[in-house]
mmCIF file of C-alpha atoms and ligand atoms in Angstrom:
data_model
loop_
_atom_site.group_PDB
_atom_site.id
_atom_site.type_symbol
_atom_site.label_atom_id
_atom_site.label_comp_id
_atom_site.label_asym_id
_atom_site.label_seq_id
_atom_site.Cartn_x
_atom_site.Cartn_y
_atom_site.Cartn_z
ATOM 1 C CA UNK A 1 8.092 6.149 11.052
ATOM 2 C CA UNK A 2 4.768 3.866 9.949
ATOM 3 C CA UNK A 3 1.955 3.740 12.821
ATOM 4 C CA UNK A 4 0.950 0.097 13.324
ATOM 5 C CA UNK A 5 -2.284 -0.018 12.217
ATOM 6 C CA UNK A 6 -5.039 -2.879 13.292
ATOM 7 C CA UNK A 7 -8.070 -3.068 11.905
ATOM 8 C CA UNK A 8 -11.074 -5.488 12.065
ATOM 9 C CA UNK A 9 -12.854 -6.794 9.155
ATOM 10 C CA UNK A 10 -16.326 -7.761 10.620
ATOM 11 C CA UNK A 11 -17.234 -9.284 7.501
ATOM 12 C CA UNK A 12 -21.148 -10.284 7.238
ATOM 13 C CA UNK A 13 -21.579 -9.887 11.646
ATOM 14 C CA UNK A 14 -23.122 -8.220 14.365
ATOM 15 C CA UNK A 15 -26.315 -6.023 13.903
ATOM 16 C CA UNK A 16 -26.743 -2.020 14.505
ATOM 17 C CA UNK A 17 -27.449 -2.726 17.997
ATOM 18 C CA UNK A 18 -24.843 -5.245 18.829
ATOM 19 C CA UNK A 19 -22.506 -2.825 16.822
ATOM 20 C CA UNK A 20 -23.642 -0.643 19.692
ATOM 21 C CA UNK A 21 -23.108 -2.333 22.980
ATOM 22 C CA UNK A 22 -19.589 -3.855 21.598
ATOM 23 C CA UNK A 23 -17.804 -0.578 20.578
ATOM 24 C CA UNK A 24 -18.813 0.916 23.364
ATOM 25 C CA UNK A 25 -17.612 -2.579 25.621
ATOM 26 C CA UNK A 26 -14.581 -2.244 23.921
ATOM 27 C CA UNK A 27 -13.883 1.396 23.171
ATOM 28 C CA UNK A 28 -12.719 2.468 27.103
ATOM 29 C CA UNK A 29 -10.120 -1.310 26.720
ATOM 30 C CA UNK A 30 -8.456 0.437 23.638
ATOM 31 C CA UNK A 31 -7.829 3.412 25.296
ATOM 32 C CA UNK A 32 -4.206 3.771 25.870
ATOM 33 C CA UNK A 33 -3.762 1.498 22.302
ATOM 34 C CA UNK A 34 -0.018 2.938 21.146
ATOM 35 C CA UNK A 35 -1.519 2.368 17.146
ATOM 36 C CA UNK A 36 -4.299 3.306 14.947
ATOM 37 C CA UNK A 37 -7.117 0.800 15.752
ATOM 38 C CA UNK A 38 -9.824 -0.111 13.288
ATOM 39 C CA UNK A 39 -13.113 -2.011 13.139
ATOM 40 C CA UNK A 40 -14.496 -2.197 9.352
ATOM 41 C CA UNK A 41 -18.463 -3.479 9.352
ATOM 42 C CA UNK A 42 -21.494 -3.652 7.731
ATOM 43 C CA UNK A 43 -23.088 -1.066 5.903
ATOM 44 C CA UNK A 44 -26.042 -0.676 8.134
ATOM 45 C CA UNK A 45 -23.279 -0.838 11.194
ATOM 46 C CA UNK A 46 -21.884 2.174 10.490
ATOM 47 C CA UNK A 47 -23.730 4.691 11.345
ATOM 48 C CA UNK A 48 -24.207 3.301 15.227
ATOM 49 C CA UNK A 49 -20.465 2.152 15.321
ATOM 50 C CA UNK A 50 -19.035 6.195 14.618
ATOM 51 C CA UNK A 51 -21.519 7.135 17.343
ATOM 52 C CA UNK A 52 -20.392 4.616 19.609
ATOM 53 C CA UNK A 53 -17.023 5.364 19.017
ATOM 54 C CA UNK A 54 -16.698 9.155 19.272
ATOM 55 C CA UNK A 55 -14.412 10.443 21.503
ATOM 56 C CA UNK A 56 -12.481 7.147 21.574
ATOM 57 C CA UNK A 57 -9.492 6.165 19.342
ATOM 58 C CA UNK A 58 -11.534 3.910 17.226
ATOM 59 C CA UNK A 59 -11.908 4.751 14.028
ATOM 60 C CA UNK A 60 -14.842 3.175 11.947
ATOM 61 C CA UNK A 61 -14.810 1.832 8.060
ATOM 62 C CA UNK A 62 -16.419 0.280 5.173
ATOM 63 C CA UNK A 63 -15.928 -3.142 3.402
ATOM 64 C CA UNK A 64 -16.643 -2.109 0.550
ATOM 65 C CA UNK A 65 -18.056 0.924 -1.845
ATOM 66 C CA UNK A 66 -18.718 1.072 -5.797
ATOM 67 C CA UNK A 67 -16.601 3.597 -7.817
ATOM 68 C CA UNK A 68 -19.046 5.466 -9.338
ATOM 69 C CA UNK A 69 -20.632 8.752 -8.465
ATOM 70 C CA UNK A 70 -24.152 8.369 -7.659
ATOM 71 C CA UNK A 71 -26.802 6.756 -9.777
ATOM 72 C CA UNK A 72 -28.939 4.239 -10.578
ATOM 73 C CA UNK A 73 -26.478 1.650 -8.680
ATOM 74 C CA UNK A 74 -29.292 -0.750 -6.976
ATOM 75 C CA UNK A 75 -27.737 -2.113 -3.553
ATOM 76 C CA UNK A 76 -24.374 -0.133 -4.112
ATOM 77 C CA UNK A 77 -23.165 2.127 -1.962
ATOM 78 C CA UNK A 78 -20.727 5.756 -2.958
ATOM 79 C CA UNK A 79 -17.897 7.015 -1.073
ATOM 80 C CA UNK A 80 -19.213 10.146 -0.137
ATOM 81 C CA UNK A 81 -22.367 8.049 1.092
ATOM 82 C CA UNK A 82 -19.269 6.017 3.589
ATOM 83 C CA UNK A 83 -18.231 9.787 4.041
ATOM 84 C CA UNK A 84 -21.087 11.263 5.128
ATOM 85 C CA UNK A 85 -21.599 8.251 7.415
ATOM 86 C CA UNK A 86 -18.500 9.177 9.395
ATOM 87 C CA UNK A 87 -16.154 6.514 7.730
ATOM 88 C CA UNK A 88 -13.037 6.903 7.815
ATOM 89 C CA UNK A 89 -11.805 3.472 5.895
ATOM 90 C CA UNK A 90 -12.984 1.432 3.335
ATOM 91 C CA UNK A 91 -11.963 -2.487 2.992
ATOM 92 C CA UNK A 92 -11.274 -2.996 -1.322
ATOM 93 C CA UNK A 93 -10.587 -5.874 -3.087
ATOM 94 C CA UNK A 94 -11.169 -9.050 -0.062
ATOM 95 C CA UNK A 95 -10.489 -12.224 -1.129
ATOM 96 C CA UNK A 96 -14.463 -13.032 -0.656
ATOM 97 C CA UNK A 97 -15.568 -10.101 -2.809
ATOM 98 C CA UNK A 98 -13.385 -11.682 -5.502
ATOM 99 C CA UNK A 99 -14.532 -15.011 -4.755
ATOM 100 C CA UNK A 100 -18.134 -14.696 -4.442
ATOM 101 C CA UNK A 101 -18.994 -11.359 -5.927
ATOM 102 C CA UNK A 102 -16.606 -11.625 -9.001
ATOM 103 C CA UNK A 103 -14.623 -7.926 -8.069
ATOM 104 C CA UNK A 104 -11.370 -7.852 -10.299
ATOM 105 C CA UNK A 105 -8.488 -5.964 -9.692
ATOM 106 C CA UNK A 106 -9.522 -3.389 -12.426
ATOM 107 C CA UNK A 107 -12.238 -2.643 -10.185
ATOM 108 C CA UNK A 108 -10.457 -2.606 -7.103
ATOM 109 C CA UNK A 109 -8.474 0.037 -9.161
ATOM 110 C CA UNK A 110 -11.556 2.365 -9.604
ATOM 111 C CA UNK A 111 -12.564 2.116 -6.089
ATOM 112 C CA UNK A 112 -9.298 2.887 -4.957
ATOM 113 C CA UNK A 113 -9.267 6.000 -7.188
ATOM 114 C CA UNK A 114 -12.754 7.312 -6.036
ATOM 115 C CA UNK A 115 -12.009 6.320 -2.326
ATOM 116 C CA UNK A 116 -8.837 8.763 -2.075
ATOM 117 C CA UNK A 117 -10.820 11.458 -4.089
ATOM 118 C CA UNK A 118 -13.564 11.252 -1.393
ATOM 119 C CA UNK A 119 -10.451 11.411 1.595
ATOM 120 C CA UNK A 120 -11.235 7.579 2.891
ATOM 121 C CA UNK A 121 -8.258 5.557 3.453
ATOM 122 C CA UNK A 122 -8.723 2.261 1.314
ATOM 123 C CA UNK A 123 -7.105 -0.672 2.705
ATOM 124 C CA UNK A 124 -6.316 -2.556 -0.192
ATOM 125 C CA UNK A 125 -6.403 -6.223 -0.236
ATOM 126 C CA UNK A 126 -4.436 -8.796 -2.301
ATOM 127 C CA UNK A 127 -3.447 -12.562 -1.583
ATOM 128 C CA UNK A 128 -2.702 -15.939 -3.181
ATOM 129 C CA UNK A 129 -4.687 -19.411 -3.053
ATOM 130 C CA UNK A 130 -3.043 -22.240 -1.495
ATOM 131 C CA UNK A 131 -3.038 -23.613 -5.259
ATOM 132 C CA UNK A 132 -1.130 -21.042 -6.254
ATOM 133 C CA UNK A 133 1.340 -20.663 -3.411
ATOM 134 C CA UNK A 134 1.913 -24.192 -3.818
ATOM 135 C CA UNK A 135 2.492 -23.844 -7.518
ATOM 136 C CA UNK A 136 5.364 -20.759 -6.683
ATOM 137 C CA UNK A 137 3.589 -18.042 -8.290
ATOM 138 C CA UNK A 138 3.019 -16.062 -5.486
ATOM 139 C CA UNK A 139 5.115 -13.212 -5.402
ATOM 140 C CA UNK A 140 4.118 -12.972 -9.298
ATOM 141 C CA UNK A 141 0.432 -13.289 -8.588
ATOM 142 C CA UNK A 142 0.512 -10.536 -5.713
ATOM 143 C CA UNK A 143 2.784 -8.133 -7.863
ATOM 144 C CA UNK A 144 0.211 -7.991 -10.697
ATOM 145 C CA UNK A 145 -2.789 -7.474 -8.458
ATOM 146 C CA UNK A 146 -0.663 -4.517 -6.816
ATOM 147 C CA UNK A 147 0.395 -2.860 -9.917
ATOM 148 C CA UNK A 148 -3.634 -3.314 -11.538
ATOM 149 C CA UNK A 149 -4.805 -1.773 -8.542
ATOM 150 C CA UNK A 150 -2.274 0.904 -8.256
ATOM 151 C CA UNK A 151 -2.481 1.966 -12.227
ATOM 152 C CA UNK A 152 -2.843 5.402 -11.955
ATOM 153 C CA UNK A 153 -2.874 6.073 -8.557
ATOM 154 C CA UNK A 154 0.524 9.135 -8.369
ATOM 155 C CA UNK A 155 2.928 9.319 -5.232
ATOM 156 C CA UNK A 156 1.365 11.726 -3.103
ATOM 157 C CA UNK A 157 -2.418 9.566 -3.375
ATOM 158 C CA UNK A 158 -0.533 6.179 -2.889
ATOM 159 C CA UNK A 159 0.729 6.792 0.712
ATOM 160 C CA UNK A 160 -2.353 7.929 1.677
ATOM 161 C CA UNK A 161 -3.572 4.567 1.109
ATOM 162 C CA UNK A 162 -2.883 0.844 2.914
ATOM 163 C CA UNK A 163 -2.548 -2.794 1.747
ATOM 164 C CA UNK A 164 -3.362 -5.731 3.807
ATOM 165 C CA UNK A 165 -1.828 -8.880 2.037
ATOM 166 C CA UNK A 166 -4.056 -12.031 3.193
ATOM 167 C CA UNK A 167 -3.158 -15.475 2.128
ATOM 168 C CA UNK A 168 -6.337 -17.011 0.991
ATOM 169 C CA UNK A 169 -5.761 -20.001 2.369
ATOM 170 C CA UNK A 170 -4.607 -18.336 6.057
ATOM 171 C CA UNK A 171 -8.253 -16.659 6.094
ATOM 172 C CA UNK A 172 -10.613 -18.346 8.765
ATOM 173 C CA UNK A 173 -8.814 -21.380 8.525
ATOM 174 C CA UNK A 174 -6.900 -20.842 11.421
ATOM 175 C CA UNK A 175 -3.994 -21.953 9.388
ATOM 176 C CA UNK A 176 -1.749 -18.514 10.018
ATOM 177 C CA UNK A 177 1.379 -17.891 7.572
ATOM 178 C CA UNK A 178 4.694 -17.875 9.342
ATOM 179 C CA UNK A 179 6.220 -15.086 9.855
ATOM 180 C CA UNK A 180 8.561 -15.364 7.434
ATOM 181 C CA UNK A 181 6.025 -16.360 4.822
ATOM 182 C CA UNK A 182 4.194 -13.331 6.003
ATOM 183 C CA UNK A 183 7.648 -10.594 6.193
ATOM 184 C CA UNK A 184 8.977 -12.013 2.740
ATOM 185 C CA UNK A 185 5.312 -10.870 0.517
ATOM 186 C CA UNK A 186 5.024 -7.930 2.664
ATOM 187 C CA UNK A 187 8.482 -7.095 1.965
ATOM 188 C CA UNK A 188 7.984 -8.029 -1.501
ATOM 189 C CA UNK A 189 5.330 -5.845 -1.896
ATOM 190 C CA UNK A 190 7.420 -2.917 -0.423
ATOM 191 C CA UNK A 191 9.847 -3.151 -2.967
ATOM 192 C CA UNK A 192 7.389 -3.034 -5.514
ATOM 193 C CA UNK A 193 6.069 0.165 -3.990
ATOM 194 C CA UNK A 194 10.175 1.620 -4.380
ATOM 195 C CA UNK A 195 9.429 0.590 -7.880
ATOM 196 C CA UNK A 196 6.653 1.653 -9.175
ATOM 197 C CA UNK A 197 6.960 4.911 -6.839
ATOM 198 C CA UNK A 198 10.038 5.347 -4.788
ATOM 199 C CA UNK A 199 12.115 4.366 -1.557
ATOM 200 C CA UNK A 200 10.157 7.252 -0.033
ATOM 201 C CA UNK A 201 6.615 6.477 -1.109
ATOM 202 C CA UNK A 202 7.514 2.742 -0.295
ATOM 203 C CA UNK A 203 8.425 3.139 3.447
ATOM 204 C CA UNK A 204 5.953 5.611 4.369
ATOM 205 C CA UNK A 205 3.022 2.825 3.466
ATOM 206 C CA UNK A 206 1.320 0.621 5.820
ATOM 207 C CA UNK A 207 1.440 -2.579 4.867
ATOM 208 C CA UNK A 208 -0.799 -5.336 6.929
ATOM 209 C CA UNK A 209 -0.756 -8.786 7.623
ATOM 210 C CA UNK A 210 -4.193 -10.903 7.384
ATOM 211 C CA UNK A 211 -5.256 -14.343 8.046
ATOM 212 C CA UNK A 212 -5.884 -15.663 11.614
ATOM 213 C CA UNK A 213 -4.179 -13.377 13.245
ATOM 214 C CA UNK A 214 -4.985 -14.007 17.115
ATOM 215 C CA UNK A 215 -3.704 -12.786 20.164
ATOM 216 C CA UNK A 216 -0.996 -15.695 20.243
ATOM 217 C CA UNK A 217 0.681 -14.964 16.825
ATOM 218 C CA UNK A 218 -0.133 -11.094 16.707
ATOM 219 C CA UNK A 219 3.047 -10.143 18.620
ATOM 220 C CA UNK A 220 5.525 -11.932 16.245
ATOM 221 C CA UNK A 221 3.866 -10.604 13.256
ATOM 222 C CA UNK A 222 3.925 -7.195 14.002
ATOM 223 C CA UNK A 223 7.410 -7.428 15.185
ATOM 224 C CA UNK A 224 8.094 -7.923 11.252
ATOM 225 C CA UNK A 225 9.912 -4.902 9.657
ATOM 226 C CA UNK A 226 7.454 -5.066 6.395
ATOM 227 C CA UNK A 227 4.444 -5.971 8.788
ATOM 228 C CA UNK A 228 2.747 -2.480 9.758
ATOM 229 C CA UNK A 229 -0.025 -4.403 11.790
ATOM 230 C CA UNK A 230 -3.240 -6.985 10.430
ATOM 231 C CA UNK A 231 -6.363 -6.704 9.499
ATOM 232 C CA UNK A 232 -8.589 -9.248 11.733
ATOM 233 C CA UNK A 233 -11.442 -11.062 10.879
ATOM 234 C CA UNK A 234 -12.695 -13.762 13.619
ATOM 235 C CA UNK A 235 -10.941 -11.800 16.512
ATOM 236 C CA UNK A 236 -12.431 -8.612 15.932
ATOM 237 C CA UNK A 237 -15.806 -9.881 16.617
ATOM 238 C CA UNK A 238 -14.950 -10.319 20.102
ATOM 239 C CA UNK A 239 -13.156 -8.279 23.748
ATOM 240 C CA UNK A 240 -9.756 -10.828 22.993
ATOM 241 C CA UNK A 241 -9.526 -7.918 19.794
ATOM 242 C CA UNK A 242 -8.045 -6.112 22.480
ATOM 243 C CA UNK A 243 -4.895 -8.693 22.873
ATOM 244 C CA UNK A 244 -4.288 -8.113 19.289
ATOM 245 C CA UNK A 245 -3.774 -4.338 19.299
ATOM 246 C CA UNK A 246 -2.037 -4.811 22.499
ATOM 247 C CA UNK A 247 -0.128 -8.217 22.284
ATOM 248 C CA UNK A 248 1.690 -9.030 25.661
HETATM 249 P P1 PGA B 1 -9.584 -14.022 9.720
HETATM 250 O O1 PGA B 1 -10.014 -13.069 8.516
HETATM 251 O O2 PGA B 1 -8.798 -13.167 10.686
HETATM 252 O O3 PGA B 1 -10.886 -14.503 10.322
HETATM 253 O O4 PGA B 1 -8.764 -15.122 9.154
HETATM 254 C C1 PGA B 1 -9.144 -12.092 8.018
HETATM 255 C C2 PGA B 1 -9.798 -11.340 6.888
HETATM 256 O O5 PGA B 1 -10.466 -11.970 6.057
HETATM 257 O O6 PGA B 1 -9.663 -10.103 6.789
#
């Protein structure tokens, strides 16, 4: 049985010491939370979220790492660095990191690799434009990103790891996907996973839901057999996160 897990993606928000005061605000509401809950932040956040969190059953993350080692990286930052930090996730592949940072799917790949070698669970992100969903090539465009950043990866690494499919165009737009829009790519991408792994591999991986997810639409996603929980941008910044985890 998959636990539902909810994560926030803070994206570029909140400084160390409102990172602080809101995990710990928020950290005694999440208490009796029946799934794994999540916030991934800033760089510079994470050190004074894992602190803020201990002993609750937050756990903190990344939103992104580079795939090398160690070197002369300038402004990049190495799993065992997120590690070391106390992460316990790491965001790969967001729509903006594609958009305005140019990250490819071949990279998304690498990270993935060196994420699992360093024990961080990567929550791998794929999703279409509106121009593309429009032109019927989702399901095509989502499979391809999946299998690039999956080359490689064997069974037993694979279900340690999570993918958040995110319509680009349901991302801060407050335009959510429907559930069934939602259910049919996350099933879709399930039976990829039977594919390119097996029934086993496939139903033991969290697979997340992301795009304006709010506490009024949370409930009906999650109730989606493919839909394993969301990853939250906007609503993680604030105490309504907790109506997400725990939609009434
Ligand atoms: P949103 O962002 O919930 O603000 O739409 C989701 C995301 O980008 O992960």
């Amino acid at each position: 049985m998959r636990k539902r897990l909810v994560a926030g993606n803070w994206k570029m928000n909140k400084t160390p010491s409102e990172t602080k005061a809101f995990i710990q605000e928020i950290a005694p509401l999440l208490a009796d939370a029946d799934c794994d809950v999540a916030f991934c932040v800033p760089a510079v956040d994470i050190i004074p979220a894992v602190e803020a969190a201990k002993g609750s059953v937050i756990g903190i993350g990344a939103e992104n790492m580079y795939f090398e080692e160690k070197g002369a990286f300038t402004g990049e930052i190495a799993a065992n660095m997120l590690v070391d930090a106390g992460a316990k996730y790491v965001v790969l592949g967001h729509s903006e990191r594609r958009e305005y940072f140019g990250e490819t799917d071949e990279g998304v790949n690498k990270k993935a690799i060196k994420a699992i070698a360093h024990g961080l669970i990567p929550i791998i992100c794929c999703g279409e434009s509106l121009t593309q969903r429009e032109q019927g090539i989702t399901l095509d465009w989502i499979r391809k990103q999946i299998r690039i950043a999956y080359f490689g990866i064997p069974a037993e690494d694979a279900v340690k790891t999570v993918i958040a499919y995110e319509p680009i165009w349901a991302i801060g737009t407050g335009k959510v996907a429907t559930t069934g829009q939602a259910q049919e790519v996350c099933g879709a991408i399930r039976e990829l996973m039977t594919e390119l792994y097996s029934a086993e591999t496939a139903e033991s991986l969290r697979i997340l839901y992301g795009g304006s997810v709010a506490p009024a639409n949370a409930k009906e996603l999650f109730a989606q057999p493919d839909i394993d929980g969301g990853l939250v941008g906007g609503a993680s910044l604030k105490l309504d996160f907790v109506k997400v985890v725990k939609p009434e």
